XYZ file of C-alpha atoms in Angstrom:
599
model
C 2.078 -31.410 -1.369
C 3.256 -33.696 -4.142
C 1.798 -36.698 -2.484
C -1.757 -35.098 -2.180
C -1.555 -33.849 -5.719
C -0.513 -37.246 -6.988
C -3.336 -38.792 -5.083
C -6.017 -36.450 -6.312
C -4.883 -36.735 -10.019
C -4.084 -40.391 -10.146
C -6.207 -42.872 -11.974
C -9.325 -44.110 -10.285
C -7.884 -47.647 -9.399
C -4.814 -46.012 -7.716
C -6.999 -43.677 -5.828
C -9.353 -46.253 -4.578
C -6.410 -48.452 -3.365
C -4.836 -45.434 -1.619
C -8.120 -44.722 0.006
C -8.439 -48.269 1.292
C -4.894 -48.082 2.641
C -5.539 -44.841 4.389
C -8.832 -45.960 5.820
C -7.172 -49.047 7.443
C -5.341 -46.821 9.703
C -6.152 -43.425 10.943
C -2.636 -42.911 11.980
C -1.328 -43.433 8.548
C -3.858 -40.965 7.228
C -2.718 -38.333 9.739
C 0.894 -38.972 8.717
C -0.033 -38.673 5.078
C -1.697 -35.345 5.225
C -0.381 -33.735 8.458
C 2.971 -35.393 8.771
C 5.073 -32.272 8.185
C 3.650 -30.601 11.250
C 4.559 -33.365 13.719
C 1.152 -33.253 15.062
C 0.206 -37.014 14.384
C 2.632 -38.102 16.986
C 0.605 -36.127 19.453
C -2.722 -37.432 18.221
C -2.367 -41.174 18.422
C -5.549 -42.650 19.826
C -7.740 -39.742 19.103
C -10.570 -41.708 17.545
C -12.960 -38.784 17.014
C -10.703 -37.028 14.496
C -12.337 -37.595 11.131
C -10.337 -39.204 8.440
C -8.708 -36.415 6.392
C -9.391 -38.283 3.192
C -13.105 -38.346 3.888
C -12.952 -34.607 4.371
C -11.136 -34.051 1.109
C -13.890 -36.040 -0.694
C -16.503 -33.867 1.066
C -14.855 -30.545 0.187
C -17.389 -30.337 -2.656
C -16.708 -28.523 -5.804
C -13.100 -28.022 -5.123
C -12.404 -31.793 -4.973
C -14.676 -32.438 -7.990
C -12.635 -29.892 -9.906
C -9.446 -31.585 -8.958
C -10.658 -34.819 -10.541
C -12.108 -33.068 -13.708
C -9.913 -33.970 -16.510
C -11.384 -31.211 -18.590
C -9.857 -28.584 -16.387
C -6.436 -27.189 -16.948
C -3.467 -28.480 -14.887
C -3.378 -25.117 -12.935
C -7.131 -25.227 -12.173
C -6.916 -28.816 -10.983
C -3.754 -28.186 -8.922
C -5.440 -25.183 -7.223
C -8.589 -27.151 -6.531
C -6.444 -29.881 -4.830
C -4.822 -27.249 -2.551
C -8.190 -25.808 -1.724
C -9.480 -29.243 -0.780
C -6.454 -29.697 1.492
C -7.153 -26.352 3.152
C -10.716 -27.452 3.662
C -9.428 -30.608 5.374
C -7.320 -28.653 7.742
C -10.344 -26.464 8.593
C -12.494 -29.448 9.391
C -9.709 -31.069 11.477
C -8.805 -27.974 13.330
C -11.451 -28.040 16.202
C -10.462 -31.636 17.157
C -6.844 -30.840 17.031
C -7.360 -27.743 19.063
C -9.492 -29.631 21.517
C -6.600 -31.874 22.406
C -3.678 -29.602 21.875
C -4.889 -26.251 23.168
C -6.673 -24.591 20.364
C -5.056 -21.810 18.385
C -1.458 -23.073 18.546
C -2.331 -26.403 17.046
C -4.609 -24.874 14.397
C -1.843 -22.556 13.394
C 0.651 -25.375 13.239
C -1.423 -27.405 10.841
C -2.391 -24.655 8.458
C 0.880 -22.834 8.504
C 2.404 -26.056 7.165
C -0.256 -26.078 4.434
C 0.494 -22.448 3.716
C 4.185 -22.986 3.286
C 4.068 -26.165 1.154
C 3.849 -24.080 -2.084
C 4.713 -20.505 -1.249
C 4.925 -19.301 -4.702
C 1.314 -20.119 -5.538
C -0.109 -16.858 -4.146
C -1.244 -16.000 -7.685
C -3.829 -18.610 -7.290
C -5.034 -17.156 -4.075
C -4.792 -20.589 -2.410
C -1.818 -20.288 -0.049
C -3.154 -16.887 0.922
C -6.356 -18.450 2.135
C -4.300 -21.000 4.106
C -2.251 -18.312 5.688
C -5.346 -16.389 6.557
C -6.880 -19.323 8.244
C -3.706 -20.026 10.104
C -3.766 -16.477 11.569
C -7.428 -16.905 12.707
C -8.763 -18.614 15.766
C -10.380 -22.067 15.323
C -13.551 -20.476 16.676
C -13.855 -18.241 13.751
C -14.671 -21.244 11.617
C -17.878 -21.859 13.531
C -17.724 -25.663 13.026
C -19.821 -27.449 15.621
C -17.526 -30.464 15.900
C -14.754 -32.363 14.320
C -17.036 -34.394 12.192
C -18.658 -31.415 10.539
C -18.582 -31.716 6.742
C -18.382 -28.003 6.408
C -15.064 -26.935 4.827
C -13.801 -23.351 4.482
C -13.119 -22.625 0.955
C -10.767 -19.982 -0.211
C -13.426 -18.933 -2.590
C -15.590 -17.680 0.268
C -14.720 -14.581 2.262
C -15.730 -14.920 6.011
C -17.189 -11.770 7.519
C -17.010 -10.687 11.226
C -20.745 -11.030 11.637
C -20.633 -14.838 10.656
C -21.853 -14.295 7.068
C -19.849 -15.067 3.996
C -19.338 -13.425 0.654
C -18.044 -14.787 -2.601
C -14.275 -14.546 -2.853
C -13.407 -11.165 -4.463
C -12.541 -11.424 -8.186
C -11.734 -7.637 -8.587
C -10.632 -4.938 -6.154
C -14.192 -3.543 -6.373
C -15.334 -6.680 -4.507
C -12.736 -6.332 -1.722
C -14.361 -4.921 1.510
C -13.396 -1.391 2.560
C -11.795 -1.544 5.908
C -12.272 2.144 6.589
C -14.960 2.762 9.189
C -14.452 -0.710 10.670
C -13.143 -1.276 14.175
C -9.792 -2.807 14.409
C -10.905 -6.351 15.295
C -13.372 -6.635 12.423
C -10.886 -5.163 10.033
C -8.177 -7.669 11.151
C -10.604 -10.619 10.808
C -11.141 -9.701 7.133
C -7.578 -8.459 6.300
C -6.000 -11.682 7.609
C -7.795 -13.560 4.874
C -5.929 -11.444 2.435
C -8.635 -10.821 -0.184
C -6.720 -7.892 -1.615
C -4.092 -10.151 -3.198
C -5.777 -10.492 -6.555
C -3.531 -11.548 -9.351
C -2.495 -8.838 -11.804
C -3.589 -9.581 -15.404
C -1.281 -10.295 -18.291
C 0.617 -7.193 -19.433
C 0.029 -5.450 -16.144
C 2.766 -4.162 -13.990
C 3.219 -5.837 -10.620
C 2.278 -9.079 -8.958
C -1.148 -8.194 -7.601
C -3.803 -5.557 -8.585
C -3.135 -2.436 -6.770
C 0.131 -3.651 -5.442
C 3.672 -2.248 -6.040
C 4.630 -2.298 -9.646
C 8.041 -3.863 -9.008
C 6.825 -6.943 -7.060
C 7.017 -10.176 -9.045
C 6.078 -12.735 -6.492
C 5.092 -13.627 -2.992
C 8.735 -13.258 -1.838
C 8.589 -9.619 -2.489
C 5.379 -9.214 -0.425
C 6.907 -11.156 2.493
C 10.200 -9.141 2.330
C 8.349 -5.839 2.296
C 6.273 -6.836 5.295
C 9.438 -7.739 7.164
C 11.102 -4.403 6.246
C 7.866 -2.579 7.281
C 7.835 -4.340 10.698
C 11.489 -3.337 11.272
C 10.644 0.344 10.463
C 7.628 0.277 12.719
C 9.873 -0.989 15.576
C 12.455 1.691 14.983
C 9.781 4.407 15.246
C 7.511 2.770 17.862
C 7.758 5.791 20.155
C 6.335 7.996 17.393
C 3.187 5.956 17.199
C 1.274 8.543 19.132
C 1.777 11.235 16.399
C -1.960 11.674 15.524
C -2.958 11.633 19.103
C -0.596 14.530 19.797
C -1.815 16.323 16.740
C -5.365 16.177 17.914
C -4.369 17.624 21.207
C -2.625 20.559 19.307
C -5.897 21.308 17.564
C -7.839 21.196 20.851
C -5.376 23.571 22.348
C -6.073 26.431 19.819
C -9.781 25.772 19.377
C -10.669 25.076 23.003
C -12.118 21.785 21.971
C -15.013 23.402 19.920
C -16.278 20.709 17.720
C -17.157 22.897 14.785
C -13.785 24.709 14.838
C -11.941 21.362 15.190
C -13.466 20.126 11.918
C -12.750 23.360 10.137
C -9.143 23.425 11.290
C -8.558 19.696 10.516
C -10.034 19.944 7.051
C -8.008 23.098 6.248
C -4.773 21.486 7.538
C -5.643 18.458 5.336
C -6.157 20.634 2.341
C -2.669 22.103 2.652
C -0.894 18.901 3.800
C -0.190 17.400 0.284
C 3.502 17.203 -0.426
C 4.602 19.317 2.617
C 5.678 18.767 6.207
C 3.661 19.962 9.281
C 5.603 23.162 9.530
C 4.825 24.391 6.041
C 1.208 22.982 6.330
C 0.540 25.174 9.357
C 1.962 28.307 7.755
C -0.280 27.793 4.691
C -3.392 27.132 6.619
C -2.849 30.136 8.937
C -2.209 32.434 5.898
C -5.366 31.183 4.272
C -7.666 31.426 7.353
C -6.428 34.696 8.962
C -6.627 36.566 5.623
C -10.148 35.312 5.151
C -11.203 36.411 8.701
C -9.591 39.842 8.280
C -10.951 40.615 4.761
C -13.724 38.113 4.038
C -11.649 36.637 1.194
C -8.533 34.439 1.470
C -5.301 35.250 -0.158
C -3.675 32.606 -2.340
C -1.648 30.834 0.217
C -0.339 28.221 -2.337
C -2.448 26.949 -5.269
C -5.476 28.644 -6.887
C -7.625 25.553 -6.510
C -7.071 25.563 -2.784
C -8.088 29.241 -2.529
C -11.253 28.370 -4.580
C -12.038 25.473 -2.205
C -11.615 27.713 0.809
C -14.057 30.200 -0.780
C -16.593 27.391 -1.368
C -16.313 26.180 2.258
C -16.925 29.776 3.497
C -19.741 30.526 1.051
C -21.563 27.298 1.872
C -20.462 27.244 5.594
C -19.433 23.599 4.963
C -15.979 22.379 5.845
C -16.504 19.378 3.667
C -15.898 21.710 0.696
C -12.214 22.157 1.420
C -10.101 20.483 -1.217
C -9.676 16.927 0.185
C -8.804 13.720 -1.822
C -8.014 10.246 -0.766
C -4.885 10.975 1.133
C -5.784 14.456 2.374
C -9.238 13.418 3.400
C -7.845 10.460 5.364
C -5.324 12.853 7.055
C -8.103 15.283 8.009
C -10.202 12.626 9.615
C -7.228 11.196 11.502
C -6.026 14.519 13.002
C -9.609 15.803 13.919
C -9.953 15.248 17.639
C -13.671 15.006 17.195
C -13.061 11.601 15.585
C -12.151 9.768 18.792
C -13.453 6.609 17.401
C -10.947 6.554 14.589
C -8.437 5.625 17.240
C -9.935 2.158 16.906
C -8.927 1.522 13.391
C -6.628 -0.795 11.525
C -5.772 1.715 8.744
C -3.803 4.966 8.513
C -3.097 7.767 5.998
C -1.705 6.524 2.614
C 0.540 9.432 1.761
C 3.737 9.048 -0.363
C 5.931 8.148 2.539
C 3.572 5.393 3.672
C 3.418 4.205 0.058
C 7.243 3.973 0.088
C 7.066 1.946 3.223
C 4.827 -0.442 1.413
C 7.119 -0.773 -1.639
C 5.393 1.546 -4.125
C 7.574 3.366 -6.666
C 7.113 5.674 -9.562
C 7.152 4.256 -13.147
C 10.826 5.160 -13.576
C 11.727 3.188 -10.492
C 12.260 6.230 -8.222
C 10.638 6.309 -4.764
C 6.969 7.056 -4.736
C 6.191 10.723 -4.847
C 2.807 11.060 -6.283
C -0.670 10.131 -5.048
C -1.929 6.567 -5.059
C -4.813 5.229 -7.120
C -8.070 3.990 -5.497
C -6.888 0.410 -5.934
C -3.559 1.159 -4.440
C -5.134 2.844 -1.433
C -7.156 -0.297 -0.880
C -4.115 -2.489 -1.086
C -2.275 -0.087 1.277
C -5.192 -0.301 3.809
C -4.990 -4.054 3.884
C -1.238 -4.211 4.272
C -1.483 -1.560 7.083
C -4.075 -3.658 8.860
C -1.973 -6.832 8.539
C 1.022 -4.939 10.016
C -1.227 -3.772 12.882
C -2.107 -7.419 13.500
C 1.504 -8.488 13.537
C 2.537 -5.721 15.861
C -0.312 -6.827 18.304
C 0.590 -10.483 17.971
C 4.295 -9.942 18.995
C 3.517 -7.285 21.546
C 5.754 -4.727 19.899
C 7.201 -2.253 22.303
C 5.303 -3.984 25.129
C 1.871 -3.153 23.589
C -0.865 -5.366 22.189
C -3.294 -2.495 21.307
C -1.665 -1.123 18.218
C -3.774 0.812 15.835
C -3.521 1.396 12.129
C -2.723 5.086 12.347
C 0.117 4.337 14.778
C 1.483 1.716 12.497
C 1.523 4.326 9.610
C 2.976 7.058 11.795
C 5.901 5.207 13.255
C 7.631 4.319 9.971
C 6.696 7.734 8.495
C 8.740 9.506 11.150
C 11.724 7.048 10.716
C 11.712 7.491 6.911
C 11.459 11.212 7.297
C 14.337 11.184 9.825
C 16.532 9.153 7.457
C 15.884 11.551 4.666
C 16.610 14.565 6.738
C 19.841 13.154 8.220
C 21.029 12.330 4.803
C 20.339 15.849 3.582
C 21.644 17.728 6.581
C 24.174 15.290 8.047
C 26.920 17.764 8.971
C 24.816 20.374 10.718
C 22.800 17.620 12.569
C 25.943 15.951 13.795
C 27.218 19.280 15.110
C 23.863 19.769 16.824
C 24.282 16.342 18.262
C 27.797 17.022 19.356
C 26.561 20.008 21.276
C 23.943 17.858 23.040
C 26.570 15.309 23.976
C 28.837 18.063 25.289
C 26.060 19.446 27.412
C 25.583 15.928 28.741
C 29.321 15.738 29.717
C 30.428 13.643 26.711
C 33.311 15.747 25.412
C 35.065 13.129 23.304
C 32.237 11.091 21.591
C 32.936 8.053 19.444
C 31.973 8.208 15.657
C 29.064 5.945 16.553
C 27.882 8.221 19.269
C 28.047 11.197 16.979
C 26.163 9.422 14.245
C 23.372 8.502 16.653
C 23.186 11.919 18.199
C 22.856 13.536 14.676
C 20.161 11.078 13.762
C 18.311 11.664 17.025
C 18.261 15.425 16.062
C 16.634 14.542 12.768
C 14.186 12.217 14.615
C 13.188 14.917 17.071
C 12.298 17.318 14.230
C 10.508 14.642 12.155
C 8.432 13.639 15.165
C 6.953 17.130 15.600
C 3.336 17.715 14.878
C 1.972 21.161 14.103
C 2.239 21.901 17.866
C 5.979 21.676 17.656
C 5.863 24.775 15.292
C 3.279 26.816 17.324
C 5.957 28.938 19.010
C 7.165 30.030 15.502
C 3.662 31.349 14.862
C 2.623 32.699 18.272
C 2.150 36.449 18.550
C 2.253 37.998 22.053
C -0.473 40.426 23.035
C 0.738 41.798 26.454
C -1.704 43.600 28.638
C -2.724 44.582 32.193
C -6.234 45.090 33.484
C -5.354 47.838 36.041
C -6.230 51.227 34.495
C -3.574 53.571 33.311
C -2.357 55.540 36.254
C -3.049 59.030 34.751
C -6.498 58.141 33.567
C -8.080 59.039 36.909
C -10.056 55.719 36.734
C -10.254 53.651 39.954
C -7.547 55.891 41.668
C -7.712 53.722 44.836
C -5.973 50.853 43.065
C -2.918 53.182 42.864
C -2.440 53.380 46.516
C -3.874 50.055 47.758
C -1.678 46.984 46.581
C -4.031 44.509 47.985
C -7.017 46.015 46.140
C -4.955 46.110 42.912
C -3.956 42.460 43.292
C -7.589 41.534 43.869
C -8.700 43.518 40.871
C -6.167 41.861 38.682
C -7.468 38.406 39.340
C -11.140 39.285 39.488
C -12.898 37.124 36.787
C -15.048 40.129 35.748
C -11.831 42.000 34.696
C -10.331 38.923 32.983
C -10.034 38.198 29.183
C -8.828 34.625 29.430
C -12.499 33.414 29.597
C -12.746 31.375 26.342
C -12.599 27.596 26.420
C -9.320 26.287 27.484
C -8.269 29.563 29.227
C -7.877 31.224 25.898
C -8.317 34.909 25.098
C -11.905 35.858 24.593
C -11.291 38.626 21.990
C -9.097 36.547 19.605
C -11.153 33.335 19.926
C -14.174 35.395 19.292
C -12.834 36.949 16.106
C -14.827 34.670 13.786
C -15.782 34.688 10.075
C -19.616 34.733 10.150
C -21.092 31.489 11.251
C -18.230 29.347 9.994
C -15.704 27.419 12.030
C -13.015 29.913 11.227
C -11.839 31.806 14.302
C -8.417 33.038 15.161
C -6.492 29.975 16.570
C -5.402 31.079 20.070
C -3.267 29.315 22.611
C -4.102 29.546 26.318
C -3.346 32.854 27.965
C -0.355 32.957 30.242
C 0.504 35.340 33.204
C 3.484 37.667 33.275
C 5.015 40.559 35.258
C 4.025 43.976 34.022
C 6.518 46.769 34.575
C 5.640 50.315 33.214
C 7.055 53.778 33.965
C 4.382 56.407 33.147
C 5.135 60.090 32.663
C 5.131 60.771 36.381
C 8.366 58.620 36.620
C 7.024 56.109 39.157
C 7.446 52.589 37.816
C 4.444 50.363 38.155
C 4.720 46.566 38.729
C 1.428 44.976 38.003
C 0.280 41.490 37.130
C 0.205 41.218 33.352
C -1.305 38.639 30.865
C -0.152 37.515 27.438
C -2.684 36.453 24.990
C -1.232 34.182 22.314
C -2.941 34.099 18.885
C -1.301 32.208 15.962
C -0.219 34.240 12.947
C 1.344 33.520 9.508
C 4.245 35.418 8.109
C 5.516 36.813 4.886
C 9.105 37.217 3.710
C 10.220 40.778 2.833
C 13.807 41.352 1.747
C 14.899 38.077 3.456
C 13.288 38.939 6.784
C 10.047 37.591 8.070
C 7.149 40.086 8.726
C 3.649 39.739 10.008
C 1.248 40.073 7.006
C -0.932 43.065 6.774
C -4.114 40.863 7.270
C -2.751 39.260 10.424
C -1.517 42.632 11.728
C -4.989 44.184 11.202
C -6.557 41.407 13.459
C -3.927 42.034 16.162
C -4.281 45.865 15.998
C -8.089 45.559 16.193
C -7.901 43.281 19.157
C -5.484 45.275 21.251
C -7.220 48.597 20.344
C -10.524 47.148 21.709
C -8.822 45.722 24.765
C -6.920 48.910 25.708
C -9.956 51.012 25.269
C -12.191 48.849 27.489
C -9.404 48.454 30.108
C -8.688 52.173 30.115
C -5.016 51.649 29.256
C -2.484 54.234 28.152
C -1.717 52.006 25.176
C -2.197 48.591 23.654
C 0.527 46.384 22.384
C 1.314 43.141 20.585
C 4.678 41.826 19.344
C 6.087 38.875 17.334
C 9.736 38.066 17.544
C 11.272 35.953 14.888
């Protein structure tokens, strides 16, 4: 680096002499500019590789700036580095042609990027790194003698166009809505690393306030990669969540959006277990009475009312984070699986190095600039995971990159908070597996695994806690006098029990038609209902002869209240259950209708 800088800033006579010296020998020119890479030794005799000095001269305004004595030292230095990056860009196709393409290109430009790693503030080495991570074909240079140089001041777009290099975060392209490949193409140029102004916290605009240089960025990226690797198994968290929603909506597109948006509304600052409880309390009370109770905050209740009054799920209270979350968990948004970004909640912010003003771990929401910074860092992590084939996969997506360290971070927090009880739970698991005298290391791992299992749950992991059991038979009550032949003909009774015309599990996904049909007007609010399961019915009527009939169990989801330290089904949820089972028992001519919820 020092040699090139000295060359570009030397007096005219010295520059001319050095140029003549370099032009006398292409090999010496290669050694001069590309020597640190070791590539010149492999390129002896490649006569069609343009002299790098010529390319520097033809780099245009950047080279002119380097010679401009009216510019500051920093401006001239940065221009010189940009000219050097332009040289590598022009040389790359020829190098790649002889040495196998991407590997050689990366070797040249990674060397350039690492010459002055502390100059990220100027945006120069970022451009070199971005170029090194791209394929030579992305430069779209027709041949090695092209005079076109890639300037760090130009942002290359996936469609082949260019944009001026961003000066503010408002100029940085939004990666949301882009497919993964296009997002990676842009993110690898790192246009989001914009120097923070004087008196501003942090190293870059929108970046963590404690960062003071590129070393912090690189260290944080390495830390994030390690966390992603630890939690790689949890990368499918959003896919599992989407399946959970489909299970209780039957895949109804309208209901999916209403459920996802309501879950998003209540997701801020809570885990999936609490989120599910709040959303069920909000929705079931609205279905039962037409007006939701206040499940948590007044503003959320008001938002639910707006959504219902306008029949528009977009009116739930959704911000940057909660809106991203709602989009990601909605199974309708299958296309979002192909994305390089995830949900920027407080845990992901911690993974990226964000802190509160007092230095404590991030707990609050991110600003719009911080969200943009987080998106780019998530995309870059997605690219790194793909490049190394993390966990044997090369198809990593942004939401998987966000989910994996999220689960790990939560597991670490829970293990620290509940270590004794989790270790005892782990000890029991080890004992069940035949390990009666575990080592301290085995106990520690078993305890952490317990925390990981809990942290890796989506809302589906808490469905059992909220599932009411509505038990019923379709065969009429024996003393009703209805269809008496069924009492004496077991074969006829069995046929009647499975006849679709007598069934209630006819809603999408094998769910109960009564509960899934309990809807609030034309909205997407309907009782969330799991698929019906079969059971064995046993009943002893007044005549003393016990009946054994096929039975079914409808499984609607309900919320709960706490009364005197015990959980109870709220009156609104109970009213829905009472109405459904009264209707069912009347139509099926039963002696009684029943539901239960065990805690």
